Amino acid sequence: MVNYPLPTELASSPFIRSIPPDLDNTHACETAIGYKFSDPWLLWEALQAPGSWPCLQLIPRYEKGNVRLAIVGDRILDFLLALKWYPTYQKRVAFDELRNQVTTNSSFNAVGNRMGLERYIAKAPGTDQVSPKTMSDTVEAIIGAVYLDGGVDAVKVVAANLGIEV
């Protein structure tokens, strides 16, 4: 897969230079999801809720947190579900039903809570808990990060580890 270098904003930040990604819960999260990243900064980005302290204070490029990766994750899950649906020769409505069963915010929130992902998410200042929407977006962002790091086969493994049927 493509090797994504540490962005300039991250490399020049004294905060980031002093804290390697393994101190930012990335290794523990890797264990929880059953996947070892070759580029741990992808997982770091996936764990940044919009408005989290590193995003707001240090790295303007990431002020929206994991939103970009969540979009990638959402689309790759749609792709995998389409591949699952295609050989069935069912009508389009069957695909829509499958997608609505698998890729809802409530189902991803349940996955994140079941896996204990809240403890890894960098939350916005003053936030004690992770909202269902943030948890759902983080699960999608993790899937997006896995895809960019390891491709479709890695996503299939992680999705299975998370209990997402694709």
PDB file of N, CA and C in Angstrom, residues 36-120:
ATOM      1  N   LYS A  36      -2.480  -4.354  12.759  1.00  0.00           N
ATOM      2  CA  LYS A  36      -1.270  -3.578  13.013  1.00  0.00           C
ATOM      3  C   LYS A  36      -1.007  -2.671  11.805  1.00  0.00           C
ATOM      4  N   PHE A  37      -1.041  -1.368  12.055  1.00  0.00           N
ATOM      5  CA  PHE A  37      -0.834  -0.391  10.990  1.00  0.00           C
ATOM      6  C   PHE A  37       0.640  -0.281  10.631  1.00  0.00           C
ATOM      7  N   SER A  38       0.916  -0.186   9.332  1.00  0.00           N
ATOM      8  CA  SER A  38       2.277   0.146   8.919  1.00  0.00           C
ATOM      9  C   SER A  38       2.493   1.652   9.040  1.00  0.00           C
ATOM     10  N   ASP A  39       1.401   2.417   8.958  1.00  0.00           N
ATOM     11  CA  ASP A  39       1.447   3.872   9.143  1.00  0.00           C
ATOM     12  C   ASP A  39       0.536   4.238  10.321  1.00  0.00           C
ATOM     13  N   PRO A  40       1.081   4.277  11.549  1.00  0.00           N
ATOM     14  CA  PRO A  40       0.241   4.536  12.721  1.00  0.00           C
ATOM     15  C   PRO A  40      -0.405   5.915  12.739  1.00  0.00           C
ATOM     16  N   TRP A  41       0.102   6.839  11.917  1.00  0.00           N
ATOM     17  CA  TRP A  41      -0.512   8.168  11.885  1.00  0.00           C
ATOM     18  C   TRP A  41      -1.903   8.134  11.273  1.00  0.00           C
ATOM     19  N   LEU A  42      -2.182   7.153  10.429  1.00  0.00           N
ATOM     20  CA  LEU A  42      -3.540   6.997   9.902  1.00  0.00           C
ATOM     21  C   LEU A  42      -4.507   6.654  11.034  1.00  0.00           C
ATOM     22  N   LEU A  43      -4.094   5.740  11.906  1.00  0.00           N
ATOM     23  CA  LEU A  43      -4.948   5.406  13.046  1.00  0.00           C
ATOM     24  C   LEU A  43      -5.054   6.597  13.993  1.00  0.00           C
ATOM     25  N   TRP A  44      -3.952   7.311  14.188  1.00  0.00           N
ATOM     26  CA  TRP A  44      -3.998   8.511  15.038  1.00  0.00           C
ATOM     27  C   TRP A  44      -5.073   9.463  14.529  1.00  0.00           C
ATOM     28  N   GLU A  45      -5.089   9.723  13.218  1.00  0.00           N
ATOM     29  CA  GLU A  45      -6.086  10.626  12.636  1.00  0.00           C
ATOM     30  C   GLU A  45      -7.499  10.064  12.828  1.00  0.00           C
ATOM     31  N   ALA A  46      -7.661   8.756  12.653  1.00  0.00           N
ATOM     32  CA  ALA A  46      -8.981   8.135  12.800  1.00  0.00           C
ATOM     33  C   ALA A  46      -9.535   8.297  14.213  1.00  0.00           C
ATOM     34  N   LEU A  47      -8.669   8.428  15.190  1.00  0.00           N
ATOM     35  CA  LEU A  47      -9.091   8.526  16.588  1.00  0.00           C
ATOM     36  C   LEU A  47      -9.295   9.963  17.058  1.00  0.00           C
ATOM     37  N   GLN A  48      -9.143  10.934  16.173  1.00  0.00           N
ATOM     38  CA  GLN A  48      -9.309  12.342  16.538  1.00  0.00           C
ATOM     39  C   GLN A  48     -10.741  12.790  16.275  1.00  0.00           C
ATOM     40  N   ALA A  49     -11.534  12.938  17.320  1.00  0.00           N
ATOM     41  CA  ALA A  49     -12.891  13.468  17.156  1.00  0.00           C
ATOM     42  C   ALA A  49     -12.799  14.927  16.722  1.00  0.00           C
ATOM     43  N   PRO A  50     -13.749  15.375  15.920  1.00  0.00           N
ATOM     44  CA  PRO A  50     -13.734  16.803  15.561  1.00  0.00           C
ATOM     45  C   PRO A  50     -13.713  17.666  16.824  1.00  0.00           C
ATOM     46  N   GLY A  51     -12.833  18.651  16.826  1.00  0.00           N
ATOM     47  CA  GLY A  51     -12.722  19.535  17.975  1.00  0.00           C
ATOM     48  C   GLY A  51     -11.812  19.033  19.078  1.00  0.00           C
ATOM     49  N   SER A  52     -11.151  17.880  18.874  1.00  0.00           N
ATOM     50  CA  SER A  52     -10.237  17.382  19.902  1.00  0.00           C
ATOM     51  C   SER A  52      -9.049  18.330  20.031  1.00  0.00           C
ATOM     52  N   TRP A  53      -8.405  18.314  21.166  1.00  0.00           N
ATOM     53  CA  TRP A  53      -7.339  19.264  21.456  1.00  0.00           C
ATOM     54  C   TRP A  53      -6.229  19.280  20.409  1.00  0.00           C
ATOM     55  N   PRO A  54      -5.669  18.135  20.009  1.00  0.00           N
ATOM     56  CA  PRO A  54      -4.614  18.216  18.988  1.00  0.00           C
ATOM     57  C   PRO A  54      -5.109  18.853  17.693  1.00  0.00           C
ATOM     58  N   CYS A  55      -6.349  18.567  17.335  1.00  0.00           N
ATOM     59  CA  CYS A  55      -6.876  19.121  16.083  1.00  0.00           C
ATOM     60  C   CYS A  55      -7.059  20.626  16.166  1.00  0.00           C
ATOM     61  N   LEU A  56      -7.519  21.104  17.303  1.00  0.00           N
ATOM     62  CA  LEU A  56      -7.784  22.534  17.444  1.00  0.00           C
ATOM     63  C   LEU A  56      -6.527  23.358  17.673  1.00  0.00           C
ATOM     64  N   GLN A  57      -5.637  22.859  18.500  1.00  0.00           N
ATOM     65  CA  GLN A  57      -4.497  23.651  18.954  1.00  0.00           C
ATOM     66  C   GLN A  57      -3.255  23.510  18.089  1.00  0.00           C
ATOM     67  N   LEU A  58      -3.056  22.357  17.527  1.00  0.00           N
ATOM     68  CA  LEU A  58      -1.768  22.103  16.896  1.00  0.00           C
ATOM     69  C   LEU A  58      -1.803  22.022  15.380  1.00  0.00           C
ATOM     70  N   ILE A  59      -2.847  21.477  14.851  1.00  0.00           N
ATOM     71  CA  ILE A  59      -2.820  21.102  13.459  1.00  0.00           C
ATOM     72  C   ILE A  59      -4.088  21.570  12.765  1.00  0.00           C
ATOM     73  N   PRO A  60      -4.125  22.788  12.253  1.00  0.00           N
ATOM     74  CA  PRO A  60      -5.339  23.295  11.612  1.00  0.00           C
ATOM     75  C   PRO A  60      -5.855  22.398  10.493  1.00  0.00           C
ATOM     76  N   ARG A  61      -4.971  21.719   9.816  1.00  0.00           N
ATOM     77  CA  ARG A  61      -5.360  20.824   8.729  1.00  0.00           C
ATOM     78  C   ARG A  61      -6.324  19.746   9.226  1.00  0.00           C
ATOM     79  N   TYR A  62      -6.232  19.402  10.499  1.00  0.00           N
ATOM     80  CA  TYR A  62      -7.047  18.325  11.068  1.00  0.00           C
ATOM     81  C   TYR A  62      -8.159  18.844  11.966  1.00  0.00           C
ATOM     82  N   GLU A  63      -8.550  20.109  11.817  1.00  0.00           N
ATOM     83  CA  GLU A  63      -9.548  20.668  12.726  1.00  0.00           C
ATOM     84  C   GLU A  63     -10.865  19.907  12.681  1.00  0.00           C
ATOM     85  N   LYS A  64     -11.172  19.253  11.605  1.00  0.00           N
ATOM     86  CA  LYS A  64     -12.391  18.449  11.500  1.00  0.00           C
ATOM     87  C   LYS A  64     -12.160  17.022  11.968  1.00  0.00           C
ATOM     88  N   GLY A  65     -10.994  16.753  12.510  1.00  0.00           N
ATOM     89  CA  GLY A  65     -10.724  15.436  13.076  1.00  0.00           C
ATOM     90  C   GLY A  65     -10.736  14.333  12.030  1.00  0.00           C
ATOM     91  N   ASN A  66     -11.501  13.289  12.340  1.00  0.00           N
ATOM     92  CA  ASN A  66     -11.474  12.081  11.521  1.00  0.00           C
ATOM     93  C   ASN A  66     -12.499  12.076  10.380  1.00  0.00           C
ATOM     94  N   VAL A  67     -13.082  13.207  10.067  1.00  0.00           N
ATOM     95  CA  VAL A  67     -14.167  13.275   9.080  1.00  0.00           C
ATOM     96  C   VAL A  67     -13.729  12.744   7.707  1.00  0.00           C
ATOM     97  N   ARG A  68     -12.549  13.116   7.251  1.00  0.00           N
ATOM     98  CA  ARG A  68     -12.099  12.662   5.928  1.00  0.00           C
ATOM     99  C   ARG A  68     -11.997  11.142   5.875  1.00  0.00           C
ATOM    100  N   LEU A  69     -11.409  10.555   6.928  1.00  0.00           N
ATOM    101  CA  LEU A  69     -11.282   9.099   6.959  1.00  0.00           C
ATOM    102  C   LEU A  69     -12.636   8.419   7.103  1.00  0.00           C
ATOM    103  N   ALA A  70     -13.565   9.051   7.817  1.00  0.00           N
ATOM    104  CA  ALA A  70     -14.912   8.472   7.956  1.00  0.00           C
ATOM    105  C   ALA A  70     -15.595   8.384   6.592  1.00  0.00           C
ATOM    106  N   ILE A  71     -15.386   9.380   5.745  1.00  0.00           N
ATOM    107  CA  ILE A  71     -15.969   9.348   4.400  1.00  0.00           C
ATOM    108  C   ILE A  71     -15.371   8.191   3.603  1.00  0.00           C
ATOM    109  N   VAL A  72     -14.060   8.019   3.689  1.00  0.00           N
ATOM    110  CA  VAL A  72     -13.407   6.904   2.995  1.00  0.00           C
ATOM    111  C   VAL A  72     -13.958   5.580   3.521  1.00  0.00           C
ATOM    112  N   GLY A  73     -14.065   5.449   4.843  1.00  0.00           N
ATOM    113  CA  GLY A  73     -14.568   4.213   5.438  1.00  0.00           C
ATOM    114  C   GLY A  73     -15.988   3.911   5.016  1.00  0.00           C
ATOM    115  N   ASP A  74     -16.832   4.922   4.998  1.00  0.00           N
ATOM    116  CA  ASP A  74     -18.219   4.741   4.576  1.00  0.00           C
ATOM    117  C   ASP A  74     -18.279   4.228   3.148  1.00  0.00           C
ATOM    118  N   ARG A  75     -17.480   4.818   2.276  1.00  0.00           N
ATOM    119  CA  ARG A  75     -17.506   4.430   0.861  1.00  0.00           C
ATOM    120  C   ARG A  75     -16.926   3.036   0.646  1.00  0.00           C
ATOM    121  N   ILE A  76     -15.884   2.666   1.361  1.00  0.00           N
ATOM    122  CA  ILE A  76     -15.306   1.333   1.163  1.00  0.00           C
ATOM    123  C   ILE A  76     -16.266   0.269   1.683  1.00  0.00           C
ATOM    124  N   LEU A  77     -17.003   0.561   2.757  1.00  0.00           N
ATOM    125  CA  LEU A  77     -18.008  -0.395   3.231  1.00  0.00           C
ATOM    126  C   LEU A  77     -19.142  -0.534   2.211  1.00  0.00           C
ATOM    127  N   ASP A  78     -19.568   0.571   1.619  1.00  0.00           N
ATOM    128  CA  ASP A  78     -20.569   0.502   0.549  1.00  0.00           C
ATOM    129  C   ASP A  78     -20.064  -0.373  -0.602  1.00  0.00           C
ATOM    130  N   PHE A  79     -18.813  -0.185  -0.974  1.00  0.00           N
ATOM    131  CA  PHE A  79     -18.205  -0.970  -2.048  1.00  0.00           C
ATOM    132  C   PHE A  79     -18.241  -2.459  -1.721  1.00  0.00           C
ATOM    133  N   LEU A  80     -17.830  -2.819  -0.513  1.00  0.00           N
ATOM    134  CA  LEU A  80     -17.802  -4.232  -0.126  1.00  0.00           C
ATOM    135  C   LEU A  80     -19.211  -4.820  -0.060  1.00  0.00           C
ATOM    136  N   LEU A  81     -20.155  -4.038   0.402  1.00  0.00           N
ATOM    137  CA  LEU A  81     -21.539  -4.520   0.428  1.00  0.00           C
ATOM    138  C   LEU A  81     -22.080  -4.696  -0.994  1.00  0.00           C
ATOM    139  N   ALA A  82     -21.709  -3.806  -1.902  1.00  0.00           N
ATOM    140  CA  ALA A  82     -22.126  -3.942  -3.298  1.00  0.00           C
ATOM    141  C   ALA A  82     -21.557  -5.218  -3.906  1.00  0.00           C
ATOM    142  N   LEU A  83     -20.309  -5.546  -3.565  1.00  0.00           N
ATOM    143  CA  LEU A  83     -19.711  -6.793  -4.055  1.00  0.00           C
ATOM    144  C   LEU A  83     -20.424  -8.013  -3.483  1.00  0.00           C
ATOM    145  N   LYS A  84     -20.897  -7.914  -2.266  1.00  0.00           N
ATOM    146  CA  LYS A  84     -21.647  -9.006  -1.637  1.00  0.00           C
ATOM    147  C   LYS A  84     -23.027  -9.150  -2.298  1.00  0.00           C
ATOM    148  N   TRP A  85     -23.654  -8.033  -2.624  1.00  0.00           N
ATOM    149  CA  TRP A  85     -24.984  -8.023  -3.213  1.00  0.00           C
ATOM    150  C   TRP A  85     -24.977  -8.436  -4.689  1.00  0.00           C
ATOM    151  N   TYR A  86     -23.993  -8.010  -5.436  1.00  0.00           N
ATOM    152  CA  TYR A  86     -23.970  -8.169  -6.891  1.00  0.00           C
ATOM    153  C   TYR A  86     -24.250  -9.601  -7.367  1.00  0.00           C
ATOM    154  N   PRO A  87     -23.575 -10.619  -6.844  1.00  0.00           N
ATOM    155  CA  PRO A  87     -23.809 -11.967  -7.377  1.00  0.00           C
ATOM    156  C   PRO A  87     -25.177 -12.571  -7.011  1.00  0.00           C
ATOM    157  N   THR A  88     -25.937 -11.894  -6.193  1.00  0.00           N
ATOM    158  CA  THR A  88     -27.249 -12.429  -5.801  1.00  0.00           C
ATOM    159  C   THR A  88     -28.324 -12.184  -6.842  1.00  0.00           C
ATOM    160  N   TYR A  89     -28.091 -11.290  -7.773  1.00  0.00           N
ATOM    161  CA  TYR A  89     -29.056 -10.922  -8.815  1.00  0.00           C
ATOM    162  C   TYR A  89     -30.357 -10.378  -8.224  1.00  0.00           C
ATOM    163  N   GLN A  90     -30.295  -9.869  -7.011  1.00  0.00           N
ATOM    164  CA  GLN A  90     -31.478  -9.270  -6.404  1.00  0.00           C
ATOM    165  C   GLN A  90     -31.627  -7.833  -6.897  1.00  0.00           C
ATOM    166  N   LYS A  91     -32.820  -7.314  -6.719  1.00  0.00           N
ATOM    167  CA  LYS A  91     -33.095  -5.939  -7.129  1.00  0.00           C
ATOM    168  C   LYS A  91     -32.318  -4.955  -6.268  1.00  0.00           C
ATOM    169  N   ARG A  92     -32.225  -3.731  -6.774  1.00  0.00           N
ATOM    170  CA  ARG A  92     -31.504  -2.655  -6.082  1.00  0.00           C
ATOM    171  C   ARG A  92     -32.007  -2.453  -4.651  1.00  0.00           C
ATOM    172  N   VAL A  93     -33.286  -2.640  -4.448  1.00  0.00           N
ATOM    173  CA  VAL A  93     -33.854  -2.454  -3.118  1.00  0.00           C
ATOM    174  C   VAL A  93     -33.215  -3.422  -2.106  1.00  0.00           C
ATOM    175  N   ALA A  94     -32.808  -4.590  -2.560  1.00  0.00           N
ATOM    176  CA  ALA A  94     -32.139  -5.546  -1.673  1.00  0.00           C
ATOM    177  C   ALA A  94     -30.789  -4.994  -1.221  1.00  0.00           C
ATOM    178  N   PHE A  95     -30.079  -4.325  -2.140  1.00  0.00           N
ATOM    179  CA  PHE A  95     -28.813  -3.686  -1.751  1.00  0.00           C
ATOM    180  C   PHE A  95     -29.065  -2.583  -0.733  1.00  0.00           C
ATOM    181  N   ASP A  96     -30.067  -1.765  -0.990  1.00  0.00           N
ATOM    182  CA  ASP A  96     -30.386  -0.680  -0.065  1.00  0.00           C
ATOM    183  C   ASP A  96     -30.737  -1.215   1.321  1.00  0.00           C
ATOM    184  N   GLU A  97     -31.484  -2.305   1.368  1.00  0.00           N
ATOM    185  CA  GLU A  97     -31.833  -2.914   2.657  1.00  0.00           C
ATOM    186  C   GLU A  97     -30.595  -3.456   3.358  1.00  0.00           C
ATOM    187  N   LEU A  98     -29.727  -4.113   2.596  1.00  0.00           N
ATOM    188  CA  LEU A  98     -28.480  -4.630   3.172  1.00  0.00           C
ATOM    189  C   LEU A  98     -27.647  -3.487   3.740  1.00  0.00           C
ATOM    190  N   ARG A  99     -27.509  -2.426   2.964  1.00  0.00           N
ATOM    191  CA  ARG A  99     -26.739  -1.263   3.411  1.00  0.00           C
ATOM    192  C   ARG A  99     -27.350  -0.652   4.666  1.00  0.00           C
ATOM    193  N   ASN A 100     -28.681  -0.553   4.694  1.00  0.00           N
ATOM    194  CA  ASN A 100     -29.356   0.022   5.862  1.00  0.00           C
ATOM    195  C   ASN A 100     -29.249  -0.860   7.102  1.00  0.00           C
ATOM    196  N   GLN A 101     -29.041  -2.146   6.924  1.00  0.00           N
ATOM    197  CA  GLN A 101     -28.845  -3.041   8.056  1.00  0.00           C
ATOM    198  C   GLN A 101     -27.433  -2.930   8.622  1.00  0.00           C
ATOM    199  N   VAL A 102     -26.466  -2.754   7.736  1.00  0.00           N
ATOM    200  CA  VAL A 102     -25.057  -2.837   8.145  1.00  0.00           C
ATOM    201  C   VAL A 102     -24.452  -1.485   8.494  1.00  0.00           C
ATOM    202  N   THR A 103     -24.756  -0.444   7.729  1.00  0.00           N
ATOM    203  CA  THR A 103     -23.998   0.808   7.842  1.00  0.00           C
ATOM    204  C   THR A 103     -24.792   1.954   8.456  1.00  0.00           C
ATOM    205  N   THR A 104     -25.509   1.699   9.522  1.00  0.00           N
ATOM    206  CA  THR A 104     -26.229   2.778  10.191  1.00  0.00           C
ATOM    207  C   THR A 104     -25.390   3.346  11.324  1.00  0.00           C
ATOM    208  N   ASN A 105     -25.665   4.591  11.676  1.00  0.00           N
ATOM    209  CA  ASN A 105     -24.963   5.190  12.809  1.00  0.00           C
ATOM    210  C   ASN A 105     -25.186   4.387  14.076  1.00  0.00           C
ATOM    211  N   SER A 106     -26.404   3.892  14.277  1.00  0.00           N
ATOM    212  CA  SER A 106     -26.676   3.143  15.505  1.00  0.00           C
ATOM    213  C   SER A 106     -25.912   1.820  15.534  1.00  0.00           C
ATOM    214  N   SER A 107     -25.778   1.160  14.375  1.00  0.00           N
ATOM    215  CA  SER A 107     -25.021  -0.100  14.372  1.00  0.00           C
ATOM    216  C   SER A 107     -23.532   0.152  14.610  1.00  0.00           C
ATOM    217  N   PHE A 108     -22.983   1.218  14.020  1.00  0.00           N
ATOM    218  CA  PHE A 108     -21.569   1.523  14.243  1.00  0.00           C
ATOM    219  C   PHE A 108     -21.327   2.004  15.672  1.00  0.00           C
ATOM    220  N   ASN A 109     -22.277   2.732  16.235  1.00  0.00           N
ATOM    221  CA  ASN A 109     -22.162   3.136  17.634  1.00  0.00           C
ATOM    222  C   ASN A 109     -22.121   1.896  18.529  1.00  0.00           C
ATOM    223  N   ALA A 110     -22.981   0.930  18.243  1.00  0.00           N
ATOM    224  CA  ALA A 110     -23.002  -0.314  19.021  1.00  0.00           C
ATOM    225  C   ALA A 110     -21.683  -1.075  18.880  1.00  0.00           C
ATOM    226  N   VAL A 111     -21.143  -1.122  17.666  1.00  0.00           N
ATOM    227  CA  VAL A 111     -19.852  -1.782  17.430  1.00  0.00           C
ATOM    228  C   VAL A 111     -18.762  -1.109  18.268  1.00  0.00           C
ATOM    229  N   GLY A 112     -18.697   0.215  18.183  1.00  0.00           N
ATOM    230  CA  GLY A 112     -17.672   0.959  18.925  1.00  0.00           C
ATOM    231  C   GLY A 112     -17.787   0.762  20.425  1.00  0.00           C
ATOM    232  N   ASN A 113     -19.007   0.785  20.935  1.00  0.00           N
ATOM    233  CA  ASN A 113     -19.200   0.574  22.373  1.00  0.00           C
ATOM    234  C   ASN A 113     -18.836  -0.845  22.784  1.00  0.00           C
ATOM    235  N   ARG A 114     -19.253  -1.824  21.983  1.00  0.00           N
ATOM    236  CA  ARG A 114     -18.939  -3.219  22.291  1.00  0.00           C
ATOM    237  C   ARG A 114     -17.424  -3.463  22.307  1.00  0.00           C
ATOM    238  N   MET A 115     -16.711  -2.800  21.410  1.00  0.00           N
ATOM    239  CA  MET A 115     -15.258  -2.975  21.314  1.00  0.00           C
ATOM    240  C   MET A 115     -14.493  -2.093  22.303  1.00  0.00           C
ATOM    241  N   GLY A 116     -15.197  -1.212  23.010  1.00  0.00           N
ATOM    242  CA  GLY A 116     -14.541  -0.335  23.972  1.00  0.00           C
ATOM    243  C   GLY A 116     -13.679   0.738  23.319  1.00  0.00           C
ATOM    244  N   LEU A 117     -14.074   1.198  22.144  1.00  0.00           N
ATOM    245  CA  LEU A 117     -13.254   2.167  21.416  1.00  0.00           C
ATOM    246  C   LEU A 117     -13.245   3.554  22.051  1.00  0.00           C
ATOM    247  N   GLU A 118     -14.190   3.848  22.918  1.00  0.00           N
ATOM    248  CA  GLU A 118     -14.257   5.180  23.527  1.00  0.00           C
ATOM    249  C   GLU A 118     -12.943   5.559  24.209  1.00  0.00           C
ATOM    250  N   ARG A 119     -12.305   4.596  24.838  1.00  0.00           N
ATOM    251  CA  ARG A 119     -11.074   4.912  25.585  1.00  0.00           C
ATOM    252  C   ARG A 119      -9.916   5.354  24.690  1.00  0.00           C
ATOM    253  N   TYR A 120     -10.026   5.126  23.382  1.00  0.00           N
ATOM    254  CA  TYR A 120      -8.954   5.502  22.456  1.00  0.00           C
ATOM    255  C   TYR A 120      -9.214   6.819  21.742  1.00  0.00           C
TER     256      TYR A 120
END
